[in-house]
Coordinates of C-alpha atoms and ligand atoms in Angstrom, one line a residue:
M46 CA 34.7 -74.4 119.4
N47 CA 37.3 -77.0 120.4
T48 CA 40.6 -75.1 119.9
Q49 CA 42.6 -73.9 122.8
L50 CA 42.5 -70.2 122.9
T51 CA 44.8 -67.9 125.0
L52 CA 42.8 -65.3 127.0
G53 CA 44.8 -62.0 127.1
I54 CA 44.2 -59.2 129.7
E55 CA 45.7 -55.8 129.4
T56 CA 45.2 -53.0 132.0
S57 CA 48.7 -51.4 132.3
C58 CA 47.7 -47.8 131.6
D59 CA 44.7 -46.2 130.0
E60 CA 43.3 -48.9 127.8
T61 CA 41.3 -51.8 129.2
S62 CA 41.5 -54.8 126.8
V63 CA 40.5 -58.4 126.6
A64 CA 41.4 -60.7 123.7
L65 CA 41.2 -64.3 122.6
V66 CA 44.0 -65.5 120.4
E67 CA 44.4 -68.9 118.6
D68 CA 47.8 -70.5 118.7
G69 CA 49.4 -67.2 119.6
R70 CA 49.0 -66.0 116.0
R71 CA 45.5 -65.5 115.1
V72 CA 43.3 -62.9 116.8
V73 CA 39.8 -64.3 117.3
S74 CA 38.6 -61.3 119.2
N75 CA 40.3 -58.2 120.6
V76 CA 38.1 -55.7 122.5
I77 CA 39.6 -52.4 123.7
H78 CA 38.1 -49.7 125.8
S79 CA 40.1 -46.4 125.7
Q80 CA 39.9 -44.2 128.8
V81 CA 40.5 -41.0 126.8
D82 CA 37.2 -39.4 127.8
L83 CA 37.8 -40.2 131.5
H84 CA 41.3 -38.4 131.6
K85 CA 41.1 -35.7 128.9
D86 CA 39.9 -33.0 131.3
F87 CA 43.0 -33.6 133.4
G88 CA 45.4 -33.4 130.5
G89 CA 46.9 -36.8 131.3
V90 CA 46.2 -40.2 133.0
V91 CA 45.0 -40.1 136.6
P92 CA 46.2 -43.4 138.0
E93 CA 43.5 -43.9 140.6
L94 CA 40.6 -43.2 138.1
A95 CA 42.3 -45.5 135.6
A96 CA 42.5 -48.4 138.0
R97 CA 38.9 -48.1 139.1
D98 CA 37.7 -47.8 135.5
H99 CA 39.7 -51.0 134.6
L100 CA 37.9 -52.9 137.4
E101 CA 34.5 -51.6 136.4
R102 CA 35.0 -52.4 132.6
L103 CA 36.7 -55.8 132.7
P104 CA 33.5 -57.9 133.4
Q105 CA 31.6 -56.5 130.3
L106 CA 34.7 -56.7 128.1
L107 CA 35.4 -60.3 129.1
D108 CA 31.7 -61.1 128.1
L109 CA 32.1 -59.1 124.9
A110 CA 35.4 -60.8 123.9
F111 CA 33.8 -64.3 124.4
E112 CA 30.7 -63.3 122.5
K113 CA 32.6 -61.9 119.6
A114 CA 34.7 -65.1 119.4
G115 CA 31.7 -67.4 119.7
A116 CA 33.6 -69.2 122.5
G117 CA 33.4 -69.8 126.3
P118 CA 35.7 -70.3 129.2
E119 CA 35.9 -74.0 128.3
D120 CA 37.8 -73.1 125.1
V121 CA 40.5 -71.3 127.1
G122 CA 43.8 -73.1 127.5
L123 CA 45.9 -70.3 129.1
I124 CA 45.3 -66.9 130.6
A125 CA 47.9 -64.2 129.9
V126 CA 48.0 -61.0 131.8
T127 CA 50.2 -57.9 131.7
R128 CA 52.4 -57.8 134.9
G129 CA 54.5 -54.7 134.0
P130 CA 55.7 -52.2 133.3
G131 CA 52.9 -49.8 133.9
L132 CA 50.9 -48.1 136.6
A133 CA 50.9 -50.3 139.8
G134 CA 47.2 -49.9 140.7
C135 CA 46.2 -50.7 137.1
L136 CA 48.4 -53.7 136.8
L137 CA 47.0 -55.0 140.1
V138 CA 43.5 -54.9 138.8
G139 CA 44.3 -57.0 135.7
V140 CA 46.4 -59.5 137.6
G141 CA 43.8 -59.8 140.4
V142 CA 41.0 -60.5 137.8
A143 CA 43.3 -63.0 135.9
E144 CA 44.1 -64.8 139.1
G145 CA 40.5 -65.1 140.0
L146 CA 39.6 -66.5 136.5
S147 CA 42.5 -68.9 136.7
A148 CA 41.4 -70.3 140.0
S149 CA 37.8 -70.6 139.1
W150 CA 38.3 -72.1 135.7
S151 CA 41.4 -74.2 136.7
R152 CA 43.4 -72.8 133.9
P153 CA 47.2 -71.9 133.9
L154 CA 48.1 -68.2 134.3
T155 CA 51.1 -66.5 133.0
G156 CA 52.4 -62.9 133.6
V157 CA 53.5 -61.1 130.5
N158 CA 55.9 -58.3 130.0
H159 CA 54.1 -55.4 128.2
L160 CA 57.2 -54.5 126.2
W161 CA 57.4 -58.1 124.8
G162 CA 53.8 -57.8 124.0
H163 CA 54.5 -54.9 121.6
I164 CA 57.0 -57.0 119.6
Y165 CA 54.6 -60.0 119.6
A166 CA 51.9 -57.7 118.1
A167 CA 53.9 -58.0 114.8
M168 CA 53.5 -61.7 114.8
L169 CA 49.6 -61.3 114.9
T170 CA 50.1 -59.0 111.8
R171 CA 52.5 -61.4 110.0
P172 CA 51.9 -65.0 111.4
D173 CA 55.0 -66.5 109.7
L174 CA 57.3 -64.1 111.5
E175 CA 59.9 -65.7 113.7
P176 CA 62.9 -64.6 115.7
P177 CA 65.8 -63.7 115.2
L178 CA 64.8 -60.1 114.6
L179 CA 65.6 -56.5 115.3
G180 CA 62.9 -54.5 117.1
L181 CA 62.3 -50.9 117.7
V182 CA 59.7 -50.4 120.4
V183 CA 58.4 -46.7 120.6
S184 CA 55.7 -46.1 123.2
G185 CA 54.6 -43.6 125.8
A186 CA 57.3 -44.8 128.1
H187 CA 59.9 -46.5 126.0
S188 CA 62.1 -46.0 122.9
D189 CA 64.1 -49.1 122.8
L190 CA 66.1 -51.0 120.2
V191 CA 66.2 -54.6 120.9
R192 CA 67.6 -57.8 119.5
M193 CA 65.3 -60.9 119.8
P194 CA 67.4 -63.9 119.2
E195 CA 64.6 -66.4 120.1
H196 CA 61.2 -66.5 121.6
G197 CA 61.0 -65.0 125.1
R198 CA 64.6 -63.5 125.0
F199 CA 65.4 -59.8 124.3
E200 CA 68.7 -57.9 124.4
V201 CA 68.5 -54.0 124.6
I202 CA 71.0 -52.5 122.3
G203 CA 69.7 -48.9 122.4
R204 CA 67.4 -46.8 124.6
T205 CA 66.5 -43.2 125.4
R206 CA 68.4 -41.2 127.9
D207 CA 65.5 -39.1 128.9
D208 CA 62.0 -38.9 127.4
A209 CA 60.5 -41.7 125.4
A210 CA 59.3 -40.7 121.8
G211 CA 55.6 -41.0 122.8
E212 CA 56.2 -38.9 125.9
A213 CA 57.9 -36.3 123.8
F214 CA 54.9 -36.2 121.4
D215 CA 52.5 -36.0 124.2
K216 CA 54.4 -33.0 125.8
A217 CA 54.9 -31.2 122.5
A218 CA 51.2 -31.6 121.8
R219 CA 50.4 -30.1 125.2
M220 CA 52.6 -27.1 124.4
L221 CA 50.9 -26.7 121.1
G222 CA 47.5 -26.7 123.0
L223 CA 46.4 -30.1 121.5
G224 CA 45.5 -31.7 124.9
Y225 CA 45.6 -35.4 125.7
P226 CA 46.1 -37.9 124.1
G227 CA 48.8 -35.9 122.3
G228 CA 50.5 -38.2 119.8
P229 CA 47.6 -38.8 117.4
A230 CA 46.5 -35.1 117.5
L231 CA 50.1 -33.9 116.7
D232 CA 50.1 -36.5 113.8
R233 CA 47.0 -35.0 112.4
L234 CA 48.2 -31.4 112.8
A235 CA 51.6 -32.2 111.3
R236 CA 49.9 -33.3 108.1
T237 CA 48.8 -29.7 107.5
G238 CA 52.2 -28.2 108.3
D239 CA 55.6 -27.8 106.6
P240 CA 58.6 -28.7 108.7
R241 CA 60.9 -26.4 106.7
R242 CA 59.2 -23.3 107.8
Q243 CA 59.9 -23.7 111.6
P244 CA 62.8 -26.1 111.6
L245 CA 63.8 -27.6 114.9
P246 CA 67.2 -29.4 115.7
K247 CA 67.4 -33.2 115.3
P248 CA 68.7 -34.8 118.4
S249 CA 71.9 -36.6 117.9
L250 CA 73.8 -38.7 120.4
P251 CA 76.6 -41.1 119.6
G252 CA 75.8 -44.9 119.3
L253 CA 72.3 -46.2 119.6
E254 CA 71.0 -43.8 122.3
F255 CA 68.1 -41.5 121.9
S256 CA 67.4 -38.2 123.6
F257 CA 64.3 -36.1 123.2
S258 CA 64.4 -33.6 126.0
G259 CA 66.5 -31.0 124.2
L260 CA 64.1 -31.0 121.3
K261 CA 61.3 -30.4 123.7
T262 CA 63.1 -27.4 125.1
A263 CA 63.8 -26.0 121.6
L264 CA 60.0 -26.1 120.9
L265 CA 59.3 -24.4 124.2
Y266 CA 61.7 -21.5 123.4
R267 CA 60.4 -21.2 119.9
L268 CA 56.8 -20.9 121.1
R269 CA 58.0 -18.4 123.7
D270 CA 59.7 -16.3 121.0
L271 CA 56.6 -16.4 118.9
G272 CA 54.4 -15.4 121.9
D273 CA 51.0 -14.1 121.1
A274 CA 51.9 -13.7 117.4
V275 CA 51.8 -17.5 116.9
T276 CA 49.4 -18.4 114.1
P277 CA 47.5 -21.7 113.6
Q278 CA 49.8 -22.3 110.5
D279 CA 52.9 -21.8 112.8
K280 CA 51.6 -24.4 115.1
A281 CA 51.0 -26.9 112.2
D282 CA 54.5 -26.1 110.9
L283 CA 56.0 -26.7 114.4
A284 CA 54.1 -29.9 114.8
A285 CA 55.5 -31.0 111.5
A286 CA 59.1 -30.0 112.4
F287 CA 58.9 -31.7 115.9
E288 CA 57.5 -34.9 114.3
R289 CA 60.3 -34.8 111.7
S290 CA 63.0 -34.4 114.3
V291 CA 61.7 -37.3 116.5
V292 CA 61.2 -39.5 113.5
E293 CA 64.5 -38.8 111.8
S294 CA 66.3 -39.4 115.1
L295 CA 64.6 -42.7 115.4
M296 CA 65.4 -43.6 111.9
E297 CA 69.1 -42.7 112.2
K298 CA 69.6 -45.2 115.0
L299 CA 67.4 -47.8 113.3
D300 CA 69.6 -47.5 110.3
E301 CA 72.8 -47.8 112.4
A302 CA 71.4 -50.8 114.3
L303 CA 70.6 -52.4 111.0
S304 CA 74.2 -51.9 109.8
R305 CA 75.5 -53.4 113.0
T306 CA 73.3 -56.5 113.1
S307 CA 72.6 -59.0 110.4
V308 CA 69.0 -59.8 110.7
S309 CA 66.5 -60.6 108.1
D310 CA 63.5 -59.3 110.0
V311 CA 62.8 -55.9 111.5
V312 CA 59.8 -55.0 113.7
V313 CA 58.8 -51.4 114.6
A314 CA 56.0 -51.5 117.1
G315 CA 54.4 -49.6 120.1
G316 CA 52.0 -46.7 120.1
V317 CA 54.2 -44.3 118.3
A318 CA 54.5 -46.8 115.4
A319 CA 51.1 -45.6 114.5
N320 CA 52.6 -42.3 113.5
T321 CA 52.1 -41.5 109.7
L322 CA 55.5 -40.2 109.1
L323 CA 57.3 -42.9 111.1
R324 CA 55.5 -45.6 109.2
R325 CA 56.4 -44.0 105.8
R326 CA 60.1 -43.4 106.7
T327 CA 60.6 -46.8 108.3
I328 CA 59.6 -48.5 105.0
E329 CA 62.2 -46.4 103.2
V330 CA 64.9 -47.0 105.7
V331 CA 64.4 -50.8 105.9
A332 CA 63.8 -51.3 102.2
G333 CA 66.1 -53.8 100.5
R334 CA 67.9 -54.6 103.8
A335 CA 65.4 -56.7 105.8
R336 CA 61.8 -57.7 105.8
L337 CA 59.8 -55.1 107.8
T338 CA 56.8 -55.8 109.9
M339 CA 54.8 -53.0 111.6
P340 CA 51.6 -54.1 113.5
T341 CA 48.3 -52.8 112.2
L342 CA 47.3 -49.5 113.7
E343 CA 44.9 -51.2 116.2
L344 CA 47.8 -53.5 117.3
C345 CA 50.4 -50.7 117.7
T346 CA 48.6 -49.1 120.7
D347 CA 47.9 -51.0 123.8
N348 CA 45.7 -54.1 123.4
A349 CA 45.3 -57.5 124.9
A350 CA 45.8 -59.6 121.7
M351 CA 49.5 -58.8 121.8
I352 CA 49.6 -59.9 125.6
A353 CA 48.0 -63.2 124.7
A354 CA 50.5 -63.8 121.8
A355 CA 53.5 -62.9 124.1
G356 CA 52.1 -65.2 126.8
F357 CA 51.6 -68.0 124.4
F358 CA 55.2 -67.9 123.1
G359 CA 57.0 -66.7 126.3
P360 CA 58.6 -69.0 128.9
A361 CA 55.8 -71.2 130.3
R362 CA 53.9 -70.1 133.4
Q363 CA 55.8 -66.9 134.1
T364 CA 55.1 -65.3 137.5
A365 CA 52.1 -62.9 137.5
T366 CA 53.7 -60.8 140.3
V367 CA 53.1 -57.2 139.4
D368 CA 56.2 -55.2 138.6
P369 CA 55.4 -51.6 137.6
S370 CA 59.1 -50.9 136.6
L371 CA 59.8 -54.2 134.8
G372 CA 62.5 -53.8 132.1
W373 CA 63.0 -56.1 129.1
D374 CA 64.0 -59.2 131.3
Ligands
LIG581 O1 52.1 -48.3 123.3 P1 51.2 -47.3 123.9 O2 49.8 -47.4 123.4 O3 51.2 -47.2 125.4 C1 52.3 -47.4 126.1 O4 52.8 -48.6 126.3 O5 52.9 -46.4 126.5 O6 51.8 -45.9 123.3 C2 51.1 -44.7 123.7 C3 52.0 -43.6 123.1 C4 51.5 -42.2 123.5 O7 52.5 -41.4 123.9 C5 50.8 -41.7 122.3 O8 50.8 -40.3 122.2 C6 51.7 -42.3 121.2 O9 51.9 -43.6 121.6 N1 50.9 -42.3 119.9 C7 51.3 -41.6 118.8 C8 50.4 -41.9 117.8 N2 49.5 -42.8 118.2 C9 49.8 -43.0 119.5 N3 52.4 -40.8 118.7 C10 52.6 -40.2 117.4 N4 51.7 -40.4 116.4 C11 50.6 -41.2 116.5 N5 49.8 -41.4 115.5
LIG582 ZN1 52.2 -50.1 125.4

């Protein structure tokens, strides 16, 4: 193989991932190891365990990514690694390994903003997608509306005041006894419920801000009122109602952002963009107003292919200094 590939490395939270991407647009290999089994007994991510596991898994995932691609280190033109936001110890593992590879292979290294990565995942799904675009990134820690005027530049136009959408799903799932990881489990349960039987309020703030903590409290009180009398069907109905309130709140702001901005492309990305109802409603809201790109399910949740893509298109040789609380800049 004689093309120049970008090697992506992602270790910001509970997925260890290594990918090889061609021209920032074509996924050649993308291997992902989820730490769900490691953390599930604790009901959430244990940072020290996560960091140690990233370190143990990376060598074999690197081998696997190259094997699947039929490529070797000589084919790599750039190494892109997540530098933030995320868990400090986890980010340090990825950056440390990337720095080591960069030094031993004499290849340039670029530090990538994980949030940018979620948007760039859409360009792997639709290779002709270019900025300017309007993005909604909904993940475990973020619910942000952004404008992307050009490659490597983002302007936040809306965000959450409190919990992120994914965080809200995870907490609601815990209240419903679904354990970790909550979002996908709540999605599955909601499919068997009717949101009209246990309606919950739809959060509504002026402008483009989100808020999900009141909705979480409403669910808590409803479960408290039901007490021991709560049935499996009640839980399914509540899951459906909670999902509907979160999704409709996101849709209301996406709709407003679309009215305020004239863009021809919309991207909805991040782990929560894997949600069944959100995908369906997004298609309806954007229809006839812009072209919509949602990454494939595998590229919605954390993965290294999106990091490679963002590293390829972002400003050259960005610092790889770890910054756990990095914003969109
Ligand atoms: O983007 P991501 O993989 O990691 C972060 O950058 O945070 O997003 C993870 C979040 C978690 O909160 C998870 O519960 C949520 O995405 N999530 C979902 C679904 N799949 C993942 N939430 C609702 N429905 C889903 N199908
Ligand atoms: Zn993420």
